[in-house]
CSV table of C-alpha atoms in Angstrom, one decimal:
chain,number,residue,atom,x,y,z
A,18,UNK,CA,11.6,53.6,-126.5
A,19,UNK,CA,12.4,55.8,-129.4
A,20,UNK,CA,9.6,57.4,-131.4
A,21,UNK,CA,9.6,58.6,-135.0
A,22,UNK,CA,9.8,62.2,-133.7
A,23,UNK,CA,13.1,61.4,-132.1
A,24,UNK,CA,14.7,60.5,-135.5
A,25,UNK,CA,16.0,63.2,-137.8
A,26,UNK,CA,14.1,62.0,-140.8
A,27,UNK,CA,11.5,59.8,-139.1
A,28,UNK,CA,13.2,56.5,-140.1
A,29,UNK,CA,15.7,54.0,-139.2
A,30,UNK,CA,18.6,53.3,-138.9
A,31,UNK,CA,19.9,55.8,-136.4
A,32,UNK,CA,22.9,55.8,-134.1
A,33,UNK,CA,23.0,57.8,-130.9
A,34,UNK,CA,26.5,58.8,-129.8
A,35,UNK,CA,26.9,61.0,-126.7
A,36,UNK,CA,23.6,62.7,-127.3
A,37,UNK,CA,24.2,63.2,-131.1
A,38,UNK,CA,22.0,61.4,-133.6
A,39,UNK,CA,23.4,60.1,-136.8
A,40,UNK,CA,21.1,58.7,-139.5
A,41,UNK,CA,21.5,56.9,-142.8
A,42,UNK,CA,23.2,53.5,-142.9
A,43,UNK,CA,26.2,54.5,-145.0
A,44,UNK,CA,26.9,57.6,-142.9
A,45,UNK,CA,26.8,55.4,-139.8
A,46,UNK,CA,29.0,52.8,-141.3
A,47,UNK,CA,31.5,55.5,-142.5
A,48,UNK,CA,31.5,57.1,-139.0
A,49,UNK,CA,32.2,53.7,-137.4
A,50,UNK,CA,34.9,53.0,-139.9
A,51,UNK,CA,36.7,56.2,-138.9
A,52,UNK,CA,36.3,55.5,-135.2
A,53,UNK,CA,37.6,51.9,-135.5
A,54,UNK,CA,40.5,52.5,-138.0
A,55,UNK,CA,38.7,50.8,-140.9
A,56,UNK,CA,38.4,53.9,-143.1
A,57,UNK,CA,41.8,53.6,-144.8
A,58,UNK,CA,45.3,54.7,-143.7
A,59,UNK,CA,45.6,57.8,-145.8
A,60,UNK,CA,43.1,60.4,-147.1
A,61,UNK,CA,43.5,58.8,-150.6
A,62,UNK,CA,42.7,55.4,-149.2
A,63,UNK,CA,39.7,56.8,-147.3
A,64,UNK,CA,38.4,58.4,-150.6
A,65,UNK,CA,38.9,55.2,-152.5
A,66,UNK,CA,37.2,53.2,-149.8
A,67,UNK,CA,34.2,55.5,-149.9
A,68,UNK,CA,34.0,55.4,-153.7
A,69,UNK,CA,34.1,51.6,-153.7
A,70,UNK,CA,31.3,51.4,-151.1
A,71,UNK,CA,29.2,53.9,-153.1
A,72,UNK,CA,29.8,51.9,-156.3
A,73,UNK,CA,28.8,48.6,-154.6
A,74,UNK,CA,25.7,50.4,-153.2
A,75,UNK,CA,24.8,51.6,-156.7
A,76,UNK,CA,24.9,48.1,-158.0
A,77,UNK,CA,22.9,46.8,-155.0
A,78,UNK,CA,20.2,49.4,-155.8
A,79,UNK,CA,19.4,47.5,-159.0
A,80,UNK,CA,18.4,44.4,-156.9
A,81,UNK,CA,15.1,43.2,-155.7
A,82,UNK,CA,13.3,44.8,-152.7
A,83,UNK,CA,11.0,43.1,-150.2
A,84,UNK,CA,8.1,45.4,-151.1
A,85,UNK,CA,8.4,44.5,-154.8
A,86,UNK,CA,5.9,42.2,-156.4
A,87,UNK,CA,7.2,38.9,-157.5
A,88,UNK,CA,7.3,40.1,-161.2
A,89,UNK,CA,9.2,43.2,-160.3
A,90,UNK,CA,11.6,41.2,-158.1
A,91,UNK,CA,12.4,38.9,-161.0
A,92,UNK,CA,13.0,41.9,-163.3
A,93,UNK,CA,15.2,43.6,-160.8
A,94,UNK,CA,17.1,40.4,-160.1
A,95,UNK,CA,17.7,40.0,-163.9
A,96,UNK,CA,19.0,43.6,-164.1
A,97,UNK,CA,21.3,43.1,-161.2
A,98,UNK,CA,22.8,39.9,-162.5
A,99,UNK,CA,23.1,41.3,-166.0
A,100,UNK,CA,25.2,44.2,-164.6
A,101,UNK,CA,27.3,42.0,-162.3
A,102,UNK,CA,29.9,40.7,-164.9
A,103,UNK,CA,30.9,44.2,-165.9
A,104,UNK,CA,31.0,45.3,-162.3
A,105,UNK,CA,33.2,42.3,-161.4
A,106,UNK,CA,35.6,43.2,-164.2
A,107,UNK,CA,35.9,46.8,-162.8
A,108,UNK,CA,36.4,45.5,-159.3
A,109,UNK,CA,39.1,43.0,-160.4
A,110,UNK,CA,40.9,45.7,-162.3
A,111,UNK,CA,40.7,48.0,-159.3
A,112,UNK,CA,41.9,45.2,-156.9
A,113,UNK,CA,44.9,44.4,-159.0
A,114,UNK,CA,47.3,42.2,-157.1
A,115,UNK,CA,46.3,43.4,-153.6
A,116,UNK,CA,44.8,41.2,-151.0
A,117,UNK,CA,42.4,43.8,-149.8
A,118,UNK,CA,40.2,46.2,-151.9
A,119,UNK,CA,42.1,49.3,-150.7
A,120,UNK,CA,45.6,49.5,-149.3
A,121,UNK,CA,47.3,46.7,-147.4
A,122,UNK,CA,44.8,46.0,-144.7
A,123,UNK,CA,41.1,45.5,-144.2
A,124,UNK,CA,38.8,48.5,-144.6
A,125,UNK,CA,35.1,48.9,-144.4
A,126,UNK,CA,35.0,48.5,-148.2
A,127,UNK,CA,36.0,44.9,-147.7
A,128,UNK,CA,33.3,44.5,-145.0
A,129,UNK,CA,30.8,46.1,-147.3
A,130,UNK,CA,31.8,43.9,-150.2
A,131,UNK,CA,31.4,40.8,-148.0
A,132,UNK,CA,27.9,41.9,-147.0
A,133,UNK,CA,27.0,42.6,-150.6
A,134,UNK,CA,28.2,39.2,-151.8
A,135,UNK,CA,26.5,37.5,-148.9
A,136,UNK,CA,23.3,39.2,-150.0
A,137,UNK,CA,23.9,38.2,-153.7
A,138,UNK,CA,24.4,34.6,-152.7
A,139,UNK,CA,21.1,34.6,-150.9
A,140,UNK,CA,19.5,35.6,-154.2
A,141,UNK,CA,21.6,33.3,-156.4
A,142,UNK,CA,24.3,31.1,-155.0
A,143,UNK,CA,27.7,31.3,-156.6
A,144,UNK,CA,27.6,35.0,-157.5
A,145,UNK,CA,31.5,35.2,-157.6
A,146,UNK,CA,32.2,31.9,-159.3
A,147,UNK,CA,33.8,33.7,-162.2
A,148,UNK,CA,36.1,35.8,-159.9
A,149,UNK,CA,38.5,33.8,-157.7
A,150,UNK,CA,40.3,37.1,-156.7
A,151,UNK,CA,37.1,38.8,-155.5
A,152,UNK,CA,36.0,35.5,-153.8
A,153,UNK,CA,39.4,35.5,-152.0
A,154,UNK,CA,38.6,39.0,-150.6
A,155,UNK,CA,35.3,37.7,-149.4
A,156,UNK,CA,37.0,34.6,-147.8
A,157,UNK,CA,39.6,36.8,-146.1
A,158,UNK,CA,36.9,38.9,-144.5
A,159,UNK,CA,35.2,35.7,-143.2
A,160,UNK,CA,38.6,34.5,-141.8
A,161,UNK,CA,39.1,37.5,-139.6
A,162,UNK,CA,38.8,36.2,-136.1
A,163,UNK,CA,36.0,38.5,-134.9
A,164,UNK,CA,34.0,38.0,-138.1
A,165,UNK,CA,34.5,34.2,-138.1
A,166,UNK,CA,33.3,34.1,-134.5
A,167,UNK,CA,30.2,36.2,-135.3
A,168,UNK,CA,29.3,34.1,-138.4
A,169,UNK,CA,29.7,30.9,-136.4
A,170,UNK,CA,27.5,32.1,-133.5
A,171,UNK,CA,25.0,34.5,-135.0
A,172,UNK,CA,21.3,33.8,-135.5
A,173,UNK,CA,20.8,32.3,-139.0
A,174,UNK,CA,18.9,34.8,-141.1
A,175,UNK,CA,18.8,35.8,-144.8
A,176,UNK,CA,20.3,39.2,-144.0
């Protein structure tokens, strides 16, 4: 059992790798992306991938939190969905004619995008109805064999 004193900042998530502790969800995700070849093929793709993830995270931070009162949740949801059309325009412009958000193959930015849109759809179904191109990225991620298998067999949750 891990105690709070075993964690660098006393909170989750943490990842233990060969006796080294990593904390912070985006740092862990970035590390795993580099370890698994999902960070981007070049240093520029890696930088673009990180910047997209941070941009998506910035938008997500507008959204409701579990600890919020119902009134605050409604206000945060409104702010999130008010900002979404502009963000979608930026994302579409960045995507251009590519199939994946960065480069010619899947990166952790595509996975992060999928996770974000999944979360949005739990708040309000049809979050990408105005963007077939970005919906296609979401669908491509879901069609990846390992992702498709996980989605088919995973426990059903809202996260």
